[in-house]
Amino acid sequence: MSKDNNIVEEEGAPVEVPAEQKDSFRSFVSTLAQFSGDLSNLTCPSFLLSSVSLLEYRQYWGDHPKLFAAISQGTTPEERLLFTTRWFISTLYGSYSSRSTTVGMEKKPYNPVLGEQYFAQWTGDAETGDTILKAEQVSHHPPIMGFHLENKKAGVILEGHNGQKSRFAMPAGIDVSQTGHAILTLPSIKETFLITLPSINLRGLVTGRPFVELSGTTYILSSAGHLATIDYSTKGYFSGERHSFKASLKPLAGGSAFYTAQGVWAGASNYTDVKAGKTALFFDSSADKSVAPEIKPQTEMGPMESHKLWATVTSAINSKDYAAASKEKSAIEDNQRVLAKERKEKGETQADALQVFELVSEDADETGKAYSTLKEKLINAVGPKAFKEDESKPHWRLRE
């Protein structure tokens, strides 16, 4: 296996819109401004494409495998919620800021095709154990990704699904509402955590240097009866810095916070043990670098694995042959339309195309049951605003 560093494009001088593509870029921005509905239905110019699939972004859940494994080492429910919150904050830089930091702008990843797969592994030591990721595009209409991250030795499992609905936001940006959730389970402790997802705000389109900000709130609710509330600021309202957050960890039933945290999710943050009156470093993305996952060589991948599926498009983009990239991308998408038509003629559904996950009823799955219970408790505490789920309320689980 080899380290997967492809998800972060080559570092160097800040990337800008190529001079020969500026007219096309202006036309694209104009189209965005006039478009109504979900922007995922629009075709993005190839020079604005990242050379990775959105499905590969699931790897950011595992950016810091030691922090993920450490969750089960918390000695109290309160400490385990603190460790879960710290691990979650550690995933945000890679997920939403790393590309703007390294190459100067955010680019659009490929839209995963139905049944597309991504597998990765982080090999740990004797104490930490290995962390393994399995992800699959479980729905195309609407677009939804299923994921399963597990460290068996540490006894930590993360599973869930994630989709995105985007719209143009004045004066020139894109707002993305993330649907779905994650459930983190500690089997040996019999404790689960429901994690909701922040909203994404893509800004800087007019300047040709797009970047991501986060807004809204993430909730992390534990089955032990404790709630972490993470509020994001897009304009430095809390600390005077972009990418700011404030977190409060307290009993769900009410009362004072036992931990608080604040700082910059794309940089450094501190936490305070309220009872002890002590403040210490929470997480620092510049000091605690992410760990690149290991993936199979492309020659050993199946045809639906992201790197192999999009290989011709990626090669063209990396060579700056945008005409070829558009042609290869269209060929993949046209083939998907043919397959969708064949499924319809056979009376099959999207679920029939899946190999890694299966569509099940929430009541037929332990994780689904845990989600239903925690969801009800969270809605009772903060209201329905906490959730952005597809109306069909789908649930997928890893195939056995």
mmCIF file of C-alpha atoms in Angstrom:
data_model
loop_
_atom_site.group_PDB
_atom_site.id
_atom_site.type_symbol
_atom_site.label_atom_id
_atom_site.label_comp_id
_atom_site.label_asym_id
_atom_site.label_seq_id
_atom_site.Cartn_x
_atom_site.Cartn_y
_atom_site.Cartn_z
ATOM 1 C CA MET A 1 0.000 0.000 0.000
ATOM 2 C CA SER A 2 1.097 3.566 -0.579
ATOM 3 C CA LYS A 3 0.422 6.856 1.153
ATOM 4 C CA ASP A 4 -2.445 8.792 -0.439
ATOM 5 C CA ASN A 5 -1.215 12.358 -0.790
ATOM 6 C CA ASN A 6 -3.223 12.982 -3.957
ATOM 7 C CA ILE A 7 -6.149 14.524 -2.147
ATOM 8 C CA VAL A 8 -4.107 17.648 -1.451
ATOM 9 C CA GLU A 9 -2.951 19.097 -4.732
ATOM 10 C CA GLU A 10 0.664 19.961 -5.291
ATOM 11 C CA GLU A 11 1.847 22.849 -3.133
ATOM 12 C CA GLY A 12 3.484 25.858 -4.686
ATOM 13 C CA ALA A 13 2.474 29.312 -5.827
ATOM 14 C CA PRO A 14 -1.161 30.216 -5.102
ATOM 15 C CA VAL A 15 -3.472 28.947 -7.836
ATOM 16 C CA GLU A 16 -5.490 31.473 -9.826
ATOM 17 C CA VAL A 17 -7.868 31.198 -12.750
ATOM 18 C CA PRO A 18 -5.751 30.739 -15.909
ATOM 19 C CA ALA A 19 -5.775 33.834 -18.142
ATOM 20 C CA GLU A 20 -7.170 31.855 -21.078
ATOM 21 C CA GLN A 21 -10.036 30.594 -18.894
ATOM 22 C CA LYS A 22 -11.131 33.906 -17.335
ATOM 23 C CA ASP A 23 -13.959 34.500 -19.823
ATOM 24 C CA SER A 24 -15.254 30.990 -19.161
ATOM 25 C CA PHE A 25 -14.971 31.602 -15.428
ATOM 26 C CA ARG A 26 -16.973 34.840 -15.624
ATOM 27 C CA SER A 27 -19.616 33.055 -17.668
ATOM 28 C CA PHE A 28 -19.807 30.287 -15.053
ATOM 29 C CA VAL A 29 -20.236 32.788 -12.187
ATOM 30 C CA SER A 30 -22.957 34.548 -14.194
ATOM 31 C CA THR A 31 -24.728 31.210 -14.698
ATOM 32 C CA LEU A 32 -24.529 30.527 -10.957
ATOM 33 C CA ALA A 33 -26.173 33.865 -10.186
ATOM 34 C CA GLN A 34 -29.092 33.121 -12.506
ATOM 35 C CA PHE A 35 -29.553 29.475 -11.536
ATOM 36 C CA SER A 36 -32.297 28.418 -9.130
ATOM 37 C CA GLY A 37 -32.197 25.093 -7.364
ATOM 38 C CA ASP A 38 -29.464 22.703 -6.282
ATOM 39 C CA LEU A 39 -26.167 23.695 -7.927
ATOM 40 C CA SER A 40 -24.995 20.082 -8.021
ATOM 41 C CA ASN A 41 -27.014 19.836 -11.237
ATOM 42 C CA LEU A 42 -24.681 22.342 -12.938
ATOM 43 C CA THR A 43 -21.605 21.293 -14.901
ATOM 44 C CA CYS A 44 -18.463 22.921 -13.537
ATOM 45 C CA PRO A 45 -15.707 24.028 -15.979
ATOM 46 C CA SER A 46 -12.839 21.540 -15.876
ATOM 47 C CA PHE A 47 -10.234 24.136 -14.875
ATOM 48 C CA LEU A 48 -12.179 24.599 -11.614
ATOM 49 C CA LEU A 49 -12.177 20.886 -10.858
ATOM 50 C CA SER A 50 -10.013 19.381 -8.176
ATOM 51 C CA SER A 51 -8.301 16.165 -9.231
ATOM 52 C CA VAL A 52 -10.085 14.079 -6.584
ATOM 53 C CA SER A 53 -13.578 12.764 -5.975
ATOM 54 C CA LEU A 54 -15.767 14.171 -3.205
ATOM 55 C CA LEU A 55 -16.023 10.602 -1.876
ATOM 56 C CA GLU A 56 -12.319 10.723 -1.026
ATOM 57 C CA TYR A 57 -13.011 13.576 1.385
ATOM 58 C CA ARG A 58 -14.373 10.938 3.798
ATOM 59 C CA GLN A 59 -10.714 10.245 4.599
ATOM 60 C CA TYR A 60 -10.574 13.440 6.643
ATOM 61 C CA TRP A 61 -12.521 11.649 9.386
ATOM 62 C CA GLY A 62 -9.296 9.676 9.907
ATOM 63 C CA ASP A 63 -6.783 12.526 9.598
ATOM 64 C CA HIS A 64 -5.716 12.045 13.222
ATOM 65 C CA PRO A 65 -6.001 8.326 13.984
ATOM 66 C CA LYS A 66 -4.484 8.640 17.468
ATOM 67 C CA LEU A 67 -7.107 11.182 18.505
ATOM 68 C CA PHE A 68 -9.811 8.903 17.064
ATOM 69 C CA ALA A 69 -8.461 5.905 18.977
ATOM 70 C CA ALA A 70 -8.073 7.926 22.187
ATOM 71 C CA ILE A 71 -11.832 8.552 22.488
ATOM 72 C CA SER A 72 -12.378 5.205 24.194
ATOM 73 C CA GLN A 73 -9.625 5.988 26.716
ATOM 74 C CA GLY A 74 -11.676 8.671 28.431
ATOM 75 C CA THR A 75 -12.297 7.638 32.037
ATOM 76 C CA THR A 76 -15.641 9.410 32.449
ATOM 77 C CA PRO A 77 -18.579 10.196 30.152
ATOM 78 C CA GLU A 78 -17.629 13.865 30.347
ATOM 79 C CA GLU A 79 -14.040 13.184 29.330
ATOM 80 C CA ARG A 80 -15.131 10.912 26.476
ATOM 81 C CA LEU A 81 -17.337 13.697 25.137
ATOM 82 C CA LEU A 82 -14.352 16.060 25.391
ATOM 83 C CA PHE A 83 -12.158 13.580 23.481
ATOM 84 C CA THR A 84 -14.876 13.110 20.834
ATOM 85 C CA THR A 85 -15.172 16.874 20.413
ATOM 86 C CA ARG A 86 -11.388 17.273 20.127
ATOM 87 C CA TRP A 87 -11.202 14.544 17.470
ATOM 88 C CA PHE A 88 -14.098 16.150 15.563
ATOM 89 C CA ILE A 89 -12.409 19.574 15.586
ATOM 90 C CA SER A 90 -9.230 17.889 14.292
ATOM 91 C CA THR A 91 -11.108 16.727 11.167
ATOM 92 C CA LEU A 92 -12.229 20.216 10.119
ATOM 93 C CA TYR A 93 -8.961 21.642 8.803
ATOM 94 C CA GLY A 94 -8.466 18.810 6.312
ATOM 95 C CA SER A 95 -12.116 18.707 5.343
ATOM 96 C CA TYR A 96 -12.636 22.404 4.733
ATOM 97 C CA SER A 97 -9.437 24.478 4.770
ATOM 98 C CA SER A 98 -6.383 22.437 3.763
ATOM 99 C CA ARG A 99 -6.723 22.996 0.010
ATOM 100 C CA SER A 100 -7.062 26.783 0.307
ATOM 101 C CA THR A 101 -4.019 26.820 2.586
ATOM 102 C CA THR A 102 -1.775 24.670 0.391
ATOM 103 C CA VAL A 103 -2.692 25.744 -3.149
ATOM 104 C CA GLY A 104 -4.435 29.068 -2.602
ATOM 105 C CA MET A 105 -8.005 28.214 -3.640
ATOM 106 C CA GLU A 106 -10.785 25.700 -3.190
ATOM 107 C CA LYS A 107 -11.663 23.653 -6.261
ATOM 108 C CA LYS A 108 -14.698 21.505 -6.949
ATOM 109 C CA PRO A 109 -14.176 17.757 -6.502
ATOM 110 C CA TYR A 110 -15.745 15.253 -8.896
ATOM 111 C CA ASN A 111 -19.348 14.332 -8.168
ATOM 112 C CA PRO A 112 -19.121 10.647 -7.145
ATOM 113 C CA VAL A 113 -21.079 8.199 -9.285
ATOM 114 C CA LEU A 114 -23.489 5.683 -7.801
ATOM 115 C CA GLY A 115 -21.584 2.744 -6.333
ATOM 116 C CA GLU A 116 -18.225 4.530 -6.399
ATOM 117 C CA GLN A 117 -15.903 3.231 -3.656
ATOM 118 C CA TYR A 118 -12.991 4.506 -1.599
ATOM 119 C CA PHE A 119 -10.896 2.461 0.831
ATOM 120 C CA ALA A 120 -8.073 3.665 3.051
ATOM 121 C CA GLN A 121 -6.096 2.555 6.080
ATOM 122 C CA TRP A 122 -3.938 4.144 8.763
ATOM 123 C CA THR A 123 -1.506 1.594 10.205
ATOM 124 C CA GLY A 124 -1.012 2.219 13.897
ATOM 125 C CA ASP A 125 1.371 0.910 16.511
ATOM 126 C CA ALA A 126 0.781 -1.860 19.041
ATOM 127 C CA GLU A 127 -0.962 0.572 21.357
ATOM 128 C CA THR A 128 -3.134 2.467 18.855
ATOM 129 C CA GLY A 129 -4.081 -0.219 16.341
ATOM 130 C CA ASP A 130 -5.098 0.185 12.709
ATOM 131 C CA THR A 131 -7.863 2.505 11.529
ATOM 132 C CA ILE A 132 -9.776 1.427 8.417
ATOM 133 C CA LEU A 133 -12.099 3.494 6.213
ATOM 134 C CA LYS A 134 -14.714 2.192 3.778
ATOM 135 C CA ALA A 135 -16.846 4.629 1.785
ATOM 136 C CA GLU A 136 -19.335 4.323 -1.052
ATOM 137 C CA GLN A 137 -21.658 6.614 -2.995
ATOM 138 C CA VAL A 138 -24.928 5.079 -1.819
ATOM 139 C CA SER A 139 -27.300 7.366 -3.726
ATOM 140 C CA HIS A 140 -27.058 9.548 -6.818
ATOM 141 C CA HIS A 141 -30.509 11.168 -6.639
ATOM 142 C CA PRO A 142 -30.074 12.763 -4.161
ATOM 143 C CA PRO A 143 -26.267 12.480 -3.912
ATOM 144 C CA ILE A 144 -25.355 10.750 -0.621
ATOM 145 C CA MET A 145 -22.116 9.131 0.581
ATOM 146 C CA GLY A 146 -21.983 6.324 3.141
ATOM 147 C CA PHE A 147 -18.905 5.861 5.341
ATOM 148 C CA HIS A 148 -17.556 3.503 7.993
ATOM 149 C CA LEU A 149 -14.373 4.248 9.969
ATOM 150 C CA GLU A 150 -13.226 1.735 12.565
ATOM 151 C CA ASN A 151 -10.350 1.018 14.924
ATOM 152 C CA LYS A 152 -11.076 -2.439 16.337
ATOM 153 C CA LYS A 153 -8.204 -2.439 18.820
ATOM 154 C CA ALA A 154 -9.279 0.868 20.332
ATOM 155 C CA GLY A 155 -12.940 -0.048 20.130
ATOM 156 C CA VAL A 156 -14.113 3.019 18.208
ATOM 157 C CA ILE A 157 -16.532 2.958 15.257
ATOM 158 C CA LEU A 158 -17.818 5.870 13.190
ATOM 159 C CA GLU A 159 -20.545 5.343 10.609
ATOM 160 C CA GLY A 160 -23.096 7.435 8.838
ATOM 161 C CA HIS A 161 -23.971 9.198 5.616
ATOM 162 C CA ASN A 162 -23.536 12.665 4.192
ATOM 163 C CA GLY A 163 -25.064 14.630 1.326
ATOM 164 C CA GLN A 164 -24.915 18.236 0.182
ATOM 165 C CA LYS A 165 -27.464 20.712 -1.176
ATOM 166 C CA SER A 166 -26.025 23.925 -2.588
ATOM 167 C CA ARG A 167 -27.393 27.264 -3.743
ATOM 168 C CA PHE A 168 -25.969 30.558 -4.973
ATOM 169 C CA ALA A 169 -25.610 33.213 -2.258
ATOM 170 C CA MET A 170 -25.262 36.917 -2.943
ATOM 171 C CA PRO A 171 -23.069 38.731 -3.670
ATOM 172 C CA ALA A 172 -20.995 35.895 -5.128
ATOM 173 C CA GLY A 173 -20.728 32.732 -3.135
ATOM 174 C CA ILE A 174 -22.224 29.311 -2.639
ATOM 175 C CA ASP A 175 -23.957 28.086 0.512
ATOM 176 C CA VAL A 176 -23.933 24.335 1.081
ATOM 177 C CA SER A 177 -26.306 22.638 3.495
ATOM 178 C CA GLN A 178 -24.870 19.308 4.605
ATOM 179 C CA THR A 179 -27.462 16.599 5.117
ATOM 180 C CA GLY A 180 -26.859 13.455 7.093
ATOM 181 C CA HIS A 181 -25.072 12.651 10.334
ATOM 182 C CA ALA A 182 -22.499 10.382 11.945
ATOM 183 C CA ILE A 183 -22.835 7.929 14.811
ATOM 184 C CA LEU A 184 -19.738 7.180 16.880
ATOM 185 C CA THR A 185 -19.912 3.984 18.929
ATOM 186 C CA LEU A 186 -17.758 2.653 21.779
ATOM 187 C CA PRO A 187 -18.938 -0.988 21.934
ATOM 188 C CA SER A 188 -17.032 -2.017 25.063
ATOM 189 C CA ILE A 189 -18.412 0.969 27.000
ATOM 190 C CA LYS A 190 -21.851 0.736 25.377
ATOM 191 C CA GLU A 191 -21.825 4.441 24.636
ATOM 192 C CA THR A 192 -22.841 6.195 21.416
ATOM 193 C CA PHE A 193 -22.587 9.756 20.110
ATOM 194 C CA LEU A 194 -24.738 11.465 17.493
ATOM 195 C CA ILE A 195 -22.799 14.049 15.437
ATOM 196 C CA THR A 196 -24.442 16.633 13.176
ATOM 197 C CA LEU A 197 -22.653 18.530 10.419
ATOM 198 C CA PRO A 198 -21.876 22.240 9.895
ATOM 199 C CA SER A 199 -23.013 24.354 6.960
ATOM 200 C CA ILE A 200 -20.427 25.283 4.318
ATOM 201 C CA ASN A 201 -20.034 28.750 2.822
ATOM 202 C CA LEU A 202 -17.882 29.014 -0.300
ATOM 203 C CA ARG A 203 -16.649 32.571 -0.730
ATOM 204 C CA GLY A 204 -14.183 34.404 -2.999
ATOM 205 C CA LEU A 205 -15.732 33.430 -6.333
ATOM 206 C CA VAL A 206 -15.538 36.978 -7.719
ATOM 207 C CA THR A 207 -11.792 37.147 -7.090
ATOM 208 C CA GLY A 208 -11.259 33.696 -8.579
ATOM 209 C CA ARG A 209 -9.787 32.437 -5.280
ATOM 210 C CA PRO A 210 -12.600 30.437 -3.642
ATOM 211 C CA PHE A 211 -12.260 29.433 0.006
ATOM 212 C CA VAL A 212 -14.476 27.718 2.558
ATOM 213 C CA GLU A 213 -15.945 29.035 5.796
ATOM 214 C CA LEU A 214 -18.182 27.157 8.235
ATOM 215 C CA SER A 215 -21.360 28.442 9.822
ATOM 216 C CA GLY A 216 -24.187 27.214 11.969
ATOM 217 C CA THR A 217 -23.830 24.676 14.751
ATOM 218 C CA THR A 218 -22.588 21.142 15.242
ATOM 219 C CA TYR A 219 -24.141 19.083 18.025
ATOM 220 C CA ILE A 220 -22.503 16.033 19.583
ATOM 221 C CA LEU A 221 -24.927 14.210 21.856
ATOM 222 C CA SER A 222 -23.822 11.237 23.955
ATOM 223 C CA SER A 223 -26.052 8.405 25.138
ATOM 224 C CA ALA A 224 -24.694 9.165 28.628
ATOM 225 C CA GLY A 225 -26.744 12.354 28.588
ATOM 226 C CA HIS A 226 -24.214 15.049 27.728
ATOM 227 C CA LEU A 227 -24.229 17.538 24.855
ATOM 228 C CA ALA A 228 -21.448 19.425 23.068
ATOM 229 C CA THR A 229 -22.600 22.502 21.160
ATOM 230 C CA ILE A 230 -20.101 23.896 18.649
ATOM 231 C CA ASP A 231 -20.908 27.293 17.149
ATOM 232 C CA TYR A 232 -18.982 28.533 14.098
ATOM 233 C CA SER A 233 -18.228 32.109 13.110
ATOM 234 C CA THR A 234 -17.582 33.092 9.489
ATOM 235 C CA LYS A 235 -16.314 36.601 10.211
ATOM 236 C CA GLY A 236 -14.300 36.360 13.379
ATOM 237 C CA TYR A 237 -17.192 37.401 15.632
ATOM 238 C CA PHE A 238 -15.863 35.363 18.557
ATOM 239 C CA SER A 239 -12.107 35.877 18.329
ATOM 240 C CA GLY A 240 -11.476 38.396 15.576
ATOM 241 C CA GLU A 241 -10.171 35.601 13.359
ATOM 242 C CA ARG A 242 -11.762 33.763 10.465
ATOM 243 C CA HIS A 243 -12.662 30.086 11.060
ATOM 244 C CA SER A 244 -13.481 30.682 14.723
ATOM 245 C CA PHE A 245 -15.544 28.401 16.947
ATOM 246 C CA LYS A 246 -16.815 28.183 20.494
ATOM 247 C CA ALA A 247 -17.862 24.934 22.165
ATOM 248 C CA SER A 248 -19.743 24.242 25.359
ATOM 249 C CA LEU A 249 -20.025 20.767 26.910
ATOM 250 C CA LYS A 250 -22.759 20.364 29.489
ATOM 251 C CA PRO A 251 -25.428 17.959 30.774
ATOM 252 C CA LEU A 252 -28.339 17.530 28.376
ATOM 253 C CA ALA A 253 -30.733 18.007 31.287
ATOM 254 C CA GLY A 254 -29.346 21.487 31.867
ATOM 255 C CA GLY A 255 -26.849 23.116 34.151
ATOM 256 C CA SER A 256 -23.417 24.644 33.779
ATOM 257 C CA ALA A 257 -20.774 23.570 31.292
ATOM 258 C CA PHE A 258 -18.096 21.210 32.593
ATOM 259 C CA TYR A 259 -15.784 21.955 29.644
ATOM 260 C CA THR A 260 -15.586 24.822 27.174
ATOM 261 C CA ALA A 261 -13.358 25.261 24.119
ATOM 262 C CA GLN A 262 -12.703 28.051 21.685
ATOM 263 C CA GLY A 263 -10.260 29.165 19.043
ATOM 264 C CA VAL A 264 -9.703 28.588 15.340
ATOM 265 C CA TRP A 265 -10.719 25.249 13.875
ATOM 266 C CA ALA A 266 -8.206 25.736 11.034
ATOM 267 C CA GLY A 267 -5.483 26.639 13.545
ATOM 268 C CA ALA A 268 -5.102 26.535 17.327
ATOM 269 C CA SER A 269 -7.721 26.282 20.068
ATOM 270 C CA ASN A 270 -7.810 25.884 23.845
ATOM 271 C CA TYR A 271 -10.177 24.170 26.249
ATOM 272 C CA THR A 272 -11.041 24.899 29.861
ATOM 273 C CA ASP A 273 -11.883 22.437 32.609
ATOM 274 C CA VAL A 274 -14.449 24.667 34.291
ATOM 275 C CA LYS A 275 -14.474 22.895 37.659
ATOM 276 C CA ALA A 276 -10.675 22.793 37.931
ATOM 277 C CA GLY A 277 -10.305 26.270 36.471
ATOM 278 C CA LYS A 278 -7.517 25.113 34.158
ATOM 279 C CA THR A 279 -7.016 26.003 30.487
ATOM 280 C CA ALA A 280 -4.828 24.043 28.059
ATOM 281 C CA LEU A 281 -4.257 23.429 24.350
ATOM 282 C CA PHE A 282 -7.168 21.671 22.694
ATOM 283 C CA PHE A 283 -5.906 21.196 19.136
ATOM 284 C CA ASP A 284 -3.469 22.908 16.771
ATOM 285 C CA SER A 285 -3.673 21.931 13.087
ATOM 286 C CA SER A 286 -0.292 23.523 12.307
ATOM 287 C CA ALA A 287 1.501 21.511 15.001
ATOM 288 C CA ASP A 288 -0.455 18.244 14.867
ATOM 289 C CA LYS A 289 -0.173 17.390 11.185
ATOM 290 C CA SER A 290 -2.617 15.025 9.547
ATOM 291 C CA VAL A 291 -1.523 11.482 8.753
ATOM 292 C CA ALA A 292 -1.866 10.461 5.101
ATOM 293 C CA PRO A 293 -3.780 7.199 4.700
ATOM 294 C CA GLU A 294 -2.467 4.163 2.894
ATOM 295 C CA ILE A 295 -4.272 2.995 -0.235
ATOM 296 C CA LYS A 296 -3.803 0.137 -2.672
ATOM 297 C CA PRO A 297 -1.836 0.649 -5.886
ATOM 298 C CA GLN A 298 -4.182 1.620 -8.708
ATOM 299 C CA THR A 299 -3.354 -1.637 -10.492
ATOM 300 C CA GLU A 300 -4.977 -3.551 -7.611
ATOM 301 C CA MET A 301 -8.123 -1.416 -7.440
ATOM 302 C CA GLY A 302 -11.525 -2.423 -8.690
ATOM 303 C CA PRO A 303 -13.163 -0.433 -11.519
ATOM 304 C CA MET A 304 -15.449 1.468 -9.114
ATOM 305 C CA GLU A 305 -12.697 2.708 -6.793
ATOM 306 C CA SER A 306 -12.285 6.475 -7.016
ATOM 307 C CA HIS A 307 -8.655 6.675 -8.122
ATOM 308 C CA LYS A 308 -9.156 4.145 -10.912
ATOM 309 C CA LEU A 309 -12.610 5.354 -11.972
ATOM 310 C CA TRP A 310 -11.472 8.975 -12.479
ATOM 311 C CA ALA A 311 -7.875 8.216 -13.546
ATOM 312 C CA THR A 312 -8.188 9.598 -17.093
ATOM 313 C CA VAL A 313 -9.863 12.793 -15.886
ATOM 314 C CA THR A 314 -7.264 13.288 -13.162
ATOM 315 C CA SER A 315 -4.420 12.769 -15.625
ATOM 316 C CA ALA A 316 -5.870 15.372 -17.997
ATOM 317 C CA ILE A 317 -6.430 17.931 -15.223
ATOM 318 C CA ASN A 318 -2.927 17.468 -13.842
ATOM 319 C CA SER A 319 -1.616 18.023 -17.384
ATOM 320 C CA LYS A 320 -3.831 21.133 -17.665
ATOM 321 C CA ASP A 321 -5.526 19.608 -20.708
ATOM 322 C CA TYR A 322 -8.979 20.844 -19.737
ATOM 323 C CA ALA A 323 -10.627 19.910 -23.033
ATOM 324 C CA ALA A 324 -9.550 16.291 -22.574
ATOM 325 C CA ALA A 325 -10.669 16.387 -18.928
ATOM 326 C CA SER A 326 -14.158 17.544 -19.957
ATOM 327 C CA LYS A 327 -14.357 14.823 -22.597
ATOM 328 C CA GLU A 328 -13.282 12.037 -20.213
ATOM 329 C CA LYS A 329 -15.591 13.312 -17.447
ATOM 330 C CA SER A 330 -18.538 13.397 -19.854
ATOM 331 C CA ALA A 331 -17.805 9.816 -20.934
ATOM 332 C CA ILE A 332 -18.011 8.611 -17.315
ATOM 333 C CA GLU A 333 -21.232 10.524 -16.692
ATOM 334 C CA ASP A 334 -22.814 9.301 -19.949
ATOM 335 C CA ASN A 335 -22.024 5.717 -18.966
ATOM 336 C CA GLN A 336 -23.787 6.282 -15.650
ATOM 337 C CA ARG A 337 -26.900 7.453 -17.473
ATOM 338 C CA VAL A 338 -26.872 4.253 -19.526
ATOM 339 C CA LEU A 339 -26.555 2.135 -16.372
ATOM 340 C CA ALA A 340 -29.374 4.076 -14.692
ATOM 341 C CA LYS A 341 -31.624 3.424 -17.695
ATOM 342 C CA GLU A 342 -30.784 -0.289 -17.593
ATOM 343 C CA ARG A 343 -31.625 -0.469 -13.864
ATOM 344 C CA LYS A 344 -34.957 1.200 -14.492
ATOM 345 C CA GLU A 345 -35.789 -1.247 -17.304
ATOM 346 C CA LYS A 346 -34.967 -4.168 -14.968
ATOM 347 C CA GLY A 347 -37.059 -2.717 -12.150
ATOM 348 C CA GLU A 348 -33.983 -2.241 -9.955
ATOM 349 C CA THR A 349 -33.320 0.593 -7.522
ATOM 350 C CA GLN A 350 -30.145 2.514 -6.671
ATOM 351 C CA ALA A 351 -29.628 0.193 -3.693
ATOM 352 C CA ASP A 352 -29.147 -2.724 -6.116
ATOM 353 C CA ALA A 353 -25.960 -1.076 -7.436
ATOM 354 C CA LEU A 354 -24.232 -1.035 -4.029
ATOM 355 C CA GLN A 355 -21.496 -3.472 -3.030
ATOM 356 C CA VAL A 356 -20.073 -2.048 0.209
ATOM 357 C CA PHE A 357 -23.201 -0.776 1.996
ATOM 358 C CA GLU A 358 -26.815 -1.897 2.073
ATOM 359 C CA LEU A 359 -30.011 0.099 2.510
ATOM 360 C CA VAL A 360 -31.909 -1.022 5.617
ATOM 361 C CA SER A 361 -34.643 0.174 7.920
ATOM 362 C CA GLU A 362 -33.436 2.133 10.953
ATOM 363 C CA ASP A 363 -35.361 -0.280 13.174
ATOM 364 C CA ALA A 364 -33.471 -3.254 11.716
ATOM 365 C CA ASP A 365 -30.027 -1.963 12.654
ATOM 366 C CA GLU A 366 -28.467 -1.209 16.057
ATOM 367 C CA THR A 367 -26.854 1.996 14.814
ATOM 368 C CA GLY A 368 -30.153 3.048 13.283
ATOM 369 C CA LYS A 369 -31.934 2.457 16.584
ATOM 370 C CA ALA A 370 -29.290 4.464 18.453
ATOM 371 C CA TYR A 371 -29.663 7.289 15.960
ATOM 372 C CA SER A 372 -33.455 7.383 16.333
ATOM 373 C CA THR A 373 -33.199 7.534 20.114
ATOM 374 C CA LEU A 374 -30.508 10.231 20.188
ATOM 375 C CA LYS A 375 -32.209 12.246 17.459
ATOM 376 C CA GLU A 376 -35.416 12.453 19.494
ATOM 377 C CA LYS A 377 -33.483 13.601 22.566
ATOM 378 C CA LEU A 378 -31.598 16.244 20.594
ATOM 379 C CA ILE A 379 -34.759 17.615 18.977
ATOM 380 C CA ASN A 380 -36.371 17.859 22.401
ATOM 381 C CA ALA A 381 -33.337 19.806 23.639
ATOM 382 C CA VAL A 382 -32.609 22.219 20.767
ATOM 383 C CA GLY A 383 -35.446 21.784 18.265
ATOM 384 C CA PRO A 384 -35.607 20.392 14.693
ATOM 385 C CA LYS A 385 -33.065 22.981 13.480
ATOM 386 C CA ALA A 386 -30.344 20.530 14.534
ATOM 387 C CA PHE A 387 -31.082 18.198 11.632
ATOM 388 C CA LYS A 388 -30.856 18.358 7.882
ATOM 389 C CA GLU A 389 -31.901 14.945 6.626
ATOM 390 C CA ASP A 390 -33.260 13.690 3.346
ATOM 391 C CA GLU A 391 -37.054 13.432 3.539
ATOM 392 C CA SER A 392 -36.980 9.692 2.819
ATOM 393 C CA LYS A 393 -34.926 9.188 6.028
ATOM 394 C CA PRO A 394 -32.576 6.600 4.512
ATOM 395 C CA HIS A 395 -30.194 4.435 6.528
ATOM 396 C CA TRP A 396 -27.285 2.410 5.224
ATOM 397 C CA ARG A 397 -25.005 -0.059 6.989
ATOM 398 C CA LEU A 398 -21.800 -1.824 6.050
ATOM 399 C CA ARG A 399 -22.395 -5.189 4.428
ATOM 400 C CA GLU A 400 -21.294 -8.105 6.568
#
